[in-house]
């Protein structure tokens, strides 16, 4: 692997409109398959590893991925989205494990489903836990080396097992391993042939905090070494630690993409709904309405009111002083839509 | 070849589980026991050969091949480990070959040993050779077909059992034209041609026909399996 300069920034992209006849549901659009859309023009970078163009996947009437396009070069990119958003389906299409219903995936300019040489440049950590249970870790990983045509698969298997902090001499079968250990075995088999495109589907699942830190550092170092790493996650904090570019996928659509801090800001800048409990909701509500940054306010009962604000940070910083000035005792301030699901819904609905 | 051998070695333990092997050995032992009882009851060589054809070639060989071969690729699909073969820089035909070889490696002793013993029990060398020839044709043909079937459906055992019982066991026995589309015709044909006995069919196919049809079944199943591996969605 060679060091390459950091990838050019990804131009921000306006999310495409939903497919015709589509209506949003909790996790996917239920729609008739859309007719083929003309390809969106997308400028390709010189060091582009992966090019996804107008990619869609539907299962019967359920659209899992809807018309997404992006290109990636070396470095770490996180696919962020709630469970059922289409992240795994997208990763599987990138790896060639599933054929797109519409659109194309090119890895190093070729179709990974058809070009076996390209498959040899891809490493994948699938989400499912299943491994060859009765094998030892060294045997399982070495088998991956044999199938990738390595000269010394066992030697390399020892190296990658040590990289993921597993003992190559462990004689126990994989079936006796914990979830976290199995996860690391999966990562080891994906690394054995030094892939140039590494696809990791929820790779931190099952790892303890120390292992999470180690795995995060490993992923970052691979990205810095020039590997194109695509990591799927539904946990914002994980993505933050990867320090990566982020693509937010929600309801099968690419809702936003860019630097993590841009995405974080986008999430923070959206209107927030906050419930405030106090000794006198009517008085506090009246005072709040005289201030700025309040988009809406509902008094629920004598104690509770719900505030819609465009500037949640300022609101949280000033609410105590406002209440004190109004001689109202503040009991509780609780964000009602701070979970990722709400954020994703907002991004999709923009 | 190294990659095919590595995959074959990996598939064999997934296919030859203790439960499957014990169950199949018990069925084989039951057949042998019945053969011994028949022999002690002064059954003729023809009677013994017909029993070998009925029990061995019509029930035992396809059943054992079904249980083992459908698991060759089917177990990988079911436990979602096919991805660890599929996403390697290999031709799909290599995966097909490995799965076929794994099935054959397990089935060769599992079928030929009980059937050989059954042949010995007949007390006739020609019958023994015929039974082994018929078993070998069935082993290769059924293994190919059922390996392919395991890749198409997770209910391969049920579908395979329906095929064995209804088509091979019933329809092919009643209709001569349907019989030409049943593997049983060629296993019985091999028994008849090599062993010099009619087995359970009249006017068995020629030796060359048996070889050509068996080869065609193997090649067709192999091509379809490889095509399926190329086009399927892998979990």
XYZ file of C-alpha atoms in Angstrom:
585
model
C 0.000 0.000 0.000
C 1.306 3.408 -0.825
C 0.712 6.730 0.708
C -1.413 8.953 -1.436
C -2.440 12.541 -0.968
C -5.705 13.134 0.834
C -8.741 12.942 -1.371
C -10.291 16.076 -2.788
C -13.343 17.313 -0.925
C -16.542 15.807 -2.109
C -18.827 18.375 -3.643
C -22.001 18.621 -1.662
C -24.910 17.064 -3.374
C -28.545 17.910 -3.388
C -30.477 14.793 -2.501
C -32.423 13.529 -5.483
C -36.181 13.650 -5.325
C -37.964 10.510 -4.214
C -38.903 8.016 -6.856
C -42.249 8.593 -8.516
C -45.197 7.175 -6.582
C -43.000 6.877 -3.502
C -44.278 7.580 -0.057
C -42.123 7.516 3.022
C -42.498 4.828 5.641
C -40.530 4.219 8.801
C -37.595 2.588 7.081
C -38.071 2.553 3.359
C -40.225 3.794 0.558
C -42.997 1.562 -0.555
C -43.337 2.168 -4.232
C -43.512 0.705 -7.636
C -40.025 0.467 -9.112
C -39.229 3.772 -10.749
C -38.476 3.835 -14.466
C -34.765 4.172 -15.261
C -33.634 7.728 -14.647
C -31.083 9.401 -16.878
C -27.634 9.324 -15.247
C -26.761 12.410 -13.250
C -23.584 14.064 -14.466
C -20.975 13.592 -11.786
C -17.423 14.791 -12.023
C -14.943 12.047 -11.319
C -11.723 12.571 -9.410
C -8.464 11.139 -10.750
C -7.925 8.876 -7.762
C -11.487 7.656 -7.619
C -11.706 4.093 -6.333
C -15.436 3.722 -6.243
C -18.075 5.259 -8.490
C -21.743 4.764 -7.710
C -24.189 6.151 -10.245
C -27.954 6.363 -9.833
C -27.911 3.247 -7.704
C -31.244 1.771 -6.684
C -32.298 -1.515 -5.197
C -35.800 -2.676 -4.614
C -37.206 -5.905 -3.256
C -40.678 -6.331 -4.694
C -42.476 -3.122 -3.835
C -40.003 -2.033 -1.176
C -37.308 0.347 -2.314
C -34.251 -0.227 -0.132
C -31.910 2.152 -1.964
C -33.168 4.946 -4.146
C -31.117 6.633 -6.830
C -27.908 7.440 -4.999
C -24.731 8.639 -6.680
C -21.313 9.321 -5.232
C -17.653 8.759 -5.847
C -14.960 7.913 -3.328
C -11.205 7.991 -3.315
C -8.711 6.902 -0.658
C -9.580 7.695 2.948
C -12.314 6.799 5.389
C -15.950 7.447 4.543
C -18.777 6.637 6.900
C -22.220 5.604 5.754
C -24.346 6.935 8.572
C -27.994 6.118 8.957
C -30.561 4.428 11.147
C -31.161 0.701 11.017
C -32.954 -0.249 7.827
C -31.832 2.896 6.023
C -30.169 0.982 3.191
C -26.534 1.111 4.338
C -25.904 -2.631 4.245
C -27.693 -3.003 0.934
C -25.537 -0.239 -0.507
C -22.357 -1.869 0.817
C -23.409 -5.230 -0.567
C -24.011 -3.746 -3.994
C -20.619 -2.044 -3.862
C -19.009 -5.398 -3.044
C -20.947 -7.038 -5.862
C -22.831 -9.354 -3.509
C -26.151 -8.005 -4.761
C -26.985 -6.741 -8.213
C -28.429 -3.231 -8.438
C -32.014 -2.996 -9.620
C -30.961 0.159 -11.401
C -27.764 2.149 -11.776
C -24.142 1.058 -11.716
C -21.295 0.379 -9.320
C -17.738 0.634 -10.588
C -14.771 -0.317 -8.461
C -11.488 0.634 -10.127
C -13.535 1.141 -13.279
C -14.993 -2.357 -13.368
C -18.100 -4.185 -12.209
C -17.216 -6.160 -9.053
C -19.877 -8.755 -9.839
C -18.247 -9.598 -13.130
C -14.550 -8.835 -12.735
C -12.800 -11.311 -10.438
C -9.576 -9.309 -10.406
C -11.469 -6.364 -8.928
C -12.913 -8.646 -6.270
C -9.343 -9.393 -5.261
C -8.890 -5.724 -4.425
C -11.934 -5.580 -2.160
C -12.117 -6.622 1.472
C -15.429 -6.859 3.257
C -16.553 -7.328 6.826
C -20.163 -8.433 6.458
C -22.705 -7.677 9.130
C -23.721 -11.263 9.771
C -21.842 -13.107 12.478
C -21.616 -16.430 10.688
C -18.137 -17.845 10.208
C -16.820 -21.358 9.701
C -17.474 -22.186 13.324
C -15.401 -25.318 13.814
C -12.256 -23.766 12.361
C -9.596 -22.003 14.382
C -9.174 -18.309 13.669
C -5.793 -18.855 12.010
C -7.308 -21.483 9.699
C -10.242 -19.288 8.753
C -8.077 -16.282 7.997
C -5.425 -18.342 6.204
C -8.153 -19.832 3.997
C -9.012 -16.297 2.922
C -5.328 -15.872 2.074
C -5.262 -19.059 0.011
C -8.368 -18.026 -1.907
C -6.792 -14.636 -2.569
C -3.732 -16.379 -3.991
C -1.224 -15.311 -1.339
C 2.169 -17.014 -1.327
C 2.289 -17.379 2.455
C -1.310 -17.310 3.663
C -0.559 -18.668 7.121
C 2.220 -16.179 7.768
C 0.057 -13.300 6.653
C -2.852 -14.673 8.698
C -0.668 -14.487 11.802
C 0.162 -10.857 10.990
C -3.424 -9.720 10.568
C -4.632 -11.611 13.616
C -2.005 -9.797 15.642
C -3.122 -6.509 14.061
C -6.640 -7.097 15.403
C -5.204 -8.257 18.735
C -6.114 -11.926 18.474
C -3.736 -14.756 19.340
C -2.732 -16.643 16.170
C -1.778 -19.654 18.289
C -5.216 -19.901 19.865
C -6.370 -23.503 19.414
C -10.002 -22.884 20.295
C -12.598 -23.080 17.514
C -14.265 -19.865 16.385
C -17.551 -21.171 17.815
C -16.144 -20.586 21.309
C -15.292 -16.947 20.575
C -17.185 -13.965 21.941
C -19.044 -11.646 19.578
C -16.223 -9.123 19.705
C -13.582 -11.749 18.933
C -15.586 -12.986 15.958
C -15.891 -9.436 14.748
C -12.100 -9.114 14.866
C -11.685 -12.410 12.989
C -13.916 -10.986 10.263
C -11.785 -7.874 10.095
C -8.620 -9.984 9.910
C -9.902 -12.012 6.936
C -10.841 -8.785 5.181
C -7.342 -7.370 5.639
C -5.313 -10.424 4.696
C -4.820 -9.506 1.044
C -4.203 -5.786 1.705
C -7.366 -4.613 -0.059
C -7.504 -1.222 -1.696
C -11.229 -0.942 -1.010
C -12.331 -2.042 2.431
C -16.048 -2.297 3.216
C -16.927 -2.550 6.899
C -20.536 -3.133 7.875
C -20.980 -2.003 11.484
C -17.429 -3.112 12.370
C -17.501 -1.904 15.976
C -20.477 -4.056 16.928
C -19.732 -6.274 19.907
C -16.372 -4.720 20.707
C -15.557 -3.530 24.212
C -14.506 0.113 24.655
C -10.781 -0.644 24.440
C -11.244 -2.730 21.312
C -13.452 -0.040 19.806
C -10.665 2.444 20.285
C -8.149 0.062 18.739
C -10.402 -0.704 15.789
C -11.136 2.976 15.256
C -7.399 3.719 15.190
C -6.846 0.831 12.774
C -9.551 2.106 10.419
C -8.119 5.617 10.541
C -4.599 4.380 9.852
C -5.799 2.356 6.875
C -7.474 5.428 5.477
C -4.340 7.480 6.003
C -2.329 4.761 4.256
C -4.409 5.243 1.117
C -7.021 2.531 1.458
C -10.549 3.538 0.486
C -12.450 2.513 3.609
C -16.238 2.619 3.703
C -17.705 2.083 7.161
C -21.386 1.790 7.872
C -22.689 2.828 11.247
C -25.864 3.999 12.895
C -23.982 5.550 15.796
C -23.018 9.187 15.370
C -20.321 9.062 18.036
C -18.563 6.191 16.273
C -18.482 8.151 13.073
C -17.152 11.189 14.884
C -14.203 9.208 16.223
C -13.376 7.949 12.737
C -12.842 11.571 11.739
C -14.187 10.744 8.362
C -16.246 12.050 5.564
C -19.862 11.219 6.165
C -22.665 10.194 3.894
C -26.013 10.186 5.611
C -28.352 7.561 4.244
C -31.937 7.567 5.363
C -34.939 5.807 3.871
C -32.737 4.542 1.074
C -31.689 8.001 -0.036
C -28.461 9.914 0.264
C -29.696 12.647 2.578
C -26.465 14.582 3.024
C -22.756 14.183 2.619
C -19.634 16.037 3.564
C -17.143 16.470 6.367
C -18.288 15.178 9.748
C -18.325 18.688 11.224
C -20.537 19.938 8.393
C -22.967 17.126 8.990
C -22.852 17.736 12.737
C -23.588 21.422 12.167
C -26.392 20.550 9.800
C -27.891 18.362 12.475
C -27.499 21.013 15.143
C -28.864 23.824 12.975
C -32.178 22.171 12.317
C -35.262 23.247 14.283
C -35.329 21.532 17.653
C -38.299 20.630 19.797
C -37.721 20.898 23.532
C -40.026 20.198 26.443
C -39.641 22.535 29.403
C -41.130 21.730 32.792
C -41.347 24.557 35.266
C -43.370 25.793 38.210
C -45.430 28.025 35.886
C -45.563 27.096 32.222
C -47.838 29.984 31.151
C -45.642 32.701 32.648
C -42.465 31.161 31.286
C -44.046 30.691 27.860
C -45.092 34.316 27.744
C -41.577 35.496 28.559
C -40.018 33.169 26.027
C -42.276 34.460 23.251
C -40.962 37.974 23.765
C -37.440 36.759 23.004
C -35.919 35.668 19.716
C -35.241 32.241 18.230
C -38.599 30.741 19.183
C -40.384 29.268 16.165
C -43.349 27.946 18.093
C -44.575 27.308 21.596
C -47.306 25.112 23.067
C -48.406 25.113 26.679
C -49.262 21.511 27.504
C -50.405 21.961 31.094
C -49.610 24.049 34.128
C -46.075 22.716 34.297
C -45.090 21.734 30.768
C -44.610 23.599 27.560
C -43.082 22.541 24.259
C -40.812 24.943 22.439
C -39.708 24.823 18.792
C -36.451 26.693 18.331
C -34.017 27.243 15.472
C -31.140 27.744 17.872
C -31.159 24.980 20.426
C -27.716 25.803 21.783
C -28.644 29.415 22.617
C -31.957 28.305 24.046
C -30.297 25.798 26.358
C -27.769 28.450 27.390
C -30.330 31.100 28.295
C -33.419 29.286 29.512
C -32.233 29.149 33.131
C -31.619 32.891 33.264
C -34.937 33.648 31.573
C -36.788 31.467 34.067
C -35.019 33.065 36.991
C -35.814 36.544 35.711
C -39.486 35.550 35.400
C -39.408 34.143 38.925
C -40.279 30.687 37.626
C -38.616 27.570 38.979
C -37.159 25.448 36.180
C -37.759 21.708 36.721
C -36.616 20.009 33.531
C -35.396 20.790 30.014
C -35.683 17.795 27.722
C -34.956 17.639 23.984
C -37.691 15.648 22.251
C -36.031 15.043 18.910
C -32.349 14.655 19.604
C -32.176 11.015 18.617
C -30.600 10.091 15.307
C -33.870 8.879 13.883
C -35.304 12.395 14.172
C -32.181 13.898 12.666
C -32.328 11.552 9.704
C -36.015 12.244 9.196
C -35.270 15.920 9.159
C -32.449 15.547 6.652
C -34.601 13.450 4.350
C -37.504 15.844 4.603
C -35.508 18.966 3.798
C -6.117 -26.277 -7.966
C -4.900 -25.135 -4.582
C -7.951 -22.936 -4.157
C -10.368 -25.685 -5.209
C -8.736 -28.131 -2.790
C -8.905 -25.550 0.013
C -12.602 -24.915 -0.590
C -13.325 -28.639 -0.877
C -11.619 -29.295 2.456
C -13.710 -26.510 3.995
C -17.029 -27.751 2.597
C -16.551 -31.401 3.613
C -16.962 -30.895 7.380
C -19.956 -28.619 6.759
C -21.578 -31.396 4.749
C -20.509 -34.445 6.722
C -22.039 -33.598 10.052
C -22.197 -36.360 12.629
C -25.992 -36.473 12.548
C -26.172 -36.834 8.783
C -23.480 -39.506 8.646
C -25.026 -41.596 11.414
C -28.496 -41.359 9.869
C -27.220 -42.412 6.460
C -25.158 -45.262 7.884
C -28.212 -46.521 9.745
C -30.278 -46.569 6.556
C -27.467 -48.413 4.772
C -27.188 -50.889 7.637
C -30.935 -51.486 7.530
C -30.697 -52.324 3.840
C -27.834 -54.697 4.435
C -29.730 -56.364 7.275
C -32.754 -56.919 5.061
C -30.443 -58.314 2.370
C -28.952 -60.781 4.867
C -32.417 -61.876 5.972
C -33.463 -62.400 2.361
C -30.316 -64.386 1.662
C -30.926 -66.616 4.662
C -34.480 -67.127 3.425
C -32.954 -68.704 0.323
C -33.660 -65.799 -2.007
C -32.197 -66.286 -5.497
C -29.468 -64.072 -6.939
C -32.091 -62.446 -9.143
C -34.270 -61.710 -6.122
C -31.261 -60.272 -4.313
C -30.298 -58.115 -7.278
C -33.826 -56.836 -7.632
C -33.807 -55.944 -3.952
C -30.499 -54.124 -4.436
C -32.032 -52.209 -7.334
C -35.216 -51.405 -5.453
C -33.786 -50.500 -2.086
C -30.268 -49.459 -3.039
C -30.577 -47.672 -6.354
C -34.129 -46.376 -6.022
C -34.146 -45.325 -2.374
C -30.772 -45.443 -0.633
C -28.476 -43.891 -3.253
C -30.725 -40.921 -4.169
C -31.681 -40.314 -0.538
C -28.107 -40.247 0.747
C -26.983 -38.139 -2.212
C -29.881 -35.754 -1.568
C -29.085 -35.241 2.113
C -25.374 -34.710 1.561
C -25.247 -32.882 -1.788
C -27.928 -30.315 -1.117
C -25.827 -29.239 1.857
C -22.655 -28.692 -0.209
C -23.615 -25.209 -1.298
C -26.941 -25.092 0.498
C -25.347 -25.037 3.948
C -23.094 -22.159 2.892
C -26.098 -20.219 1.657
C -28.100 -21.048 4.750
C -25.477 -20.005 7.292
C -24.413 -17.069 5.117
C -20.788 -18.133 4.814
C -20.857 -18.358 1.018
C -19.662 -14.756 1.010
C -16.234 -15.929 2.159
C -15.832 -17.930 -1.061
C -17.854 -15.710 -3.333
C -15.963 -12.479 -2.734
C -12.570 -13.836 -3.709
C -10.813 -13.455 -7.021
C -12.019 -16.849 -8.190
C -14.047 -18.093 -11.114
C -17.471 -19.265 -10.046
C -16.737 -22.597 -11.699
C -14.102 -23.169 -9.055
C -16.727 -22.926 -6.325
C -18.994 -25.291 -8.290
C -16.134 -27.757 -8.686
C -15.221 -27.619 -5.004
C -18.800 -28.212 -3.902
C -19.196 -31.133 -6.307
C -15.904 -32.674 -5.195
C -16.836 -32.254 -1.531
C -20.132 -34.043 -2.109
C -18.452 -36.850 -4.054
C -15.714 -37.245 -1.447
C -18.260 -37.742 1.330
C -20.669 -39.846 -0.700
C -18.160 -42.191 -2.279
C -17.591 -44.271 0.885
C -21.045 -43.544 2.265
C -22.728 -45.103 -0.792
C -20.257 -47.554 -2.230
C -19.419 -49.353 1.025
C -23.017 -50.301 2.005
C -23.908 -51.024 -1.614
C -20.747 -53.130 -1.979
C -21.681 -55.110 1.118
C -25.182 -55.546 -0.276
C -23.585 -56.810 -3.497
C -21.450 -59.275 -1.561
C -24.519 -60.512 0.273
C -26.039 -61.485 -3.091
C -23.232 -64.002 -3.371
C -22.723 -63.309 -7.067
C -19.691 -61.473 -8.447
C -21.533 -60.190 -11.519
C -24.315 -58.844 -9.329
C -21.759 -57.172 -7.076
C -20.146 -55.442 -10.062
C -23.538 -54.427 -11.427
C -24.645 -52.994 -8.104
C -21.418 -51.030 -7.794
C -21.725 -49.765 -11.385
C -25.306 -48.654 -10.825
C -24.347 -47.019 -7.546
C -21.496 -45.171 -9.191
C -23.771 -43.801 -11.932
C -26.315 -42.754 -9.304
C -23.646 -41.252 -7.079
C -22.288 -38.996 -9.804
C -25.643 -38.036 -11.357
C -27.570 -37.427 -8.136
C -24.684 -35.547 -6.549
C -24.534 -33.157 -9.482
C -28.270 -32.552 -9.583
C -28.704 -32.134 -5.828
C -25.665 -29.875 -5.450
C -27.330 -27.595 -7.981
C -30.691 -27.860 -6.221
C -29.136 -26.768 -2.913
C -28.229 -23.464 -4.479
C -31.733 -22.716 -5.713
C -33.880 -23.244 -2.672
C -33.539 -23.514 1.056
C -36.136 -26.289 0.898
C -33.940 -28.428 -1.302
C -34.451 -31.501 0.889
C -38.218 -31.327 0.534
C -38.138 -30.692 -3.196
C -35.487 -33.339 -3.697
C -37.502 -35.873 -1.714
C -40.572 -35.124 -3.826
C -38.494 -35.627 -6.956
C -37.038 -38.912 -5.729
C -40.305 -40.330 -4.502
C -42.710 -39.039 -7.135
C -40.679 -38.809 -10.300
C -37.915 -41.327 -9.856
C -39.929 -43.747 -7.749
C -43.403 -43.507 -9.212
C -43.773 -41.763 -12.560
C -40.588 -43.168 -14.077
C -41.666 -46.659 -13.055
C -45.010 -46.421 -14.809
C -44.174 -44.458 -17.942
C -41.416 -45.613 -20.254
C -41.005 -42.182 -21.870
C -40.809 -40.464 -18.480
C -38.318 -43.117 -17.467
C -35.813 -41.794 -19.971
C -35.826 -38.552 -17.972
C -35.156 -40.323 -14.682
C -31.691 -41.067 -13.320
C -33.043 -44.335 -12.002
C -33.285 -45.647 -15.560
C -29.532 -45.255 -15.961
C -28.567 -46.629 -12.564
C -30.715 -49.683 -13.197
C -29.344 -49.784 -16.725
C -25.777 -49.890 -15.422
C -26.722 -52.641 -12.990
C -28.283 -54.579 -15.820
C -25.500 -54.074 -18.356
C -22.626 -54.774 -15.990
C -24.325 -57.283 -13.739
C -26.182 -59.136 -16.449
C -29.491 -58.778 -14.650
C -32.567 -56.834 -15.683
C -32.803 -54.999 -12.403
C -36.167 -53.307 -12.204
C -36.473 -52.218 -15.851
C -36.997 -54.008 -19.092
C -34.822 -53.172 -22.126
C -32.175 -51.094 -20.322
C -30.285 -48.354 -22.196
C -27.010 -49.150 -23.902
C -23.762 -48.691 -21.990
C -22.733 -45.761 -24.183
C -26.104 -44.113 -23.637
C -25.704 -44.486 -19.891
C -22.281 -42.843 -19.996
C -23.406 -40.007 -22.292
C -26.544 -39.230 -20.309
C -24.677 -39.342 -16.999
C -22.025 -37.020 -18.431
C -24.723 -34.699 -19.773
C -26.409 -34.563 -16.360
C -23.104 -33.704 -14.684
C -22.167 -31.040 -17.231
C -25.633 -29.452 -17.301
C -25.857 -29.346 -13.508
C -22.370 -27.903 -13.281
C -23.113 -25.180 -15.844
C -26.398 -24.245 -14.153
C -24.728 -24.183 -10.718
C -22.007 -21.892 -12.023
C -24.547 -19.658 -13.736
C -26.550 -19.452 -10.535
C -23.456 -18.508 -8.556
C -22.772 -15.773 -11.086
C -26.202 -14.232 -10.941
C -27.425 -14.820 -7.402
C -27.597 -12.376 -4.526
C -25.236 -13.433 -1.780
C -26.217 -12.712 1.809
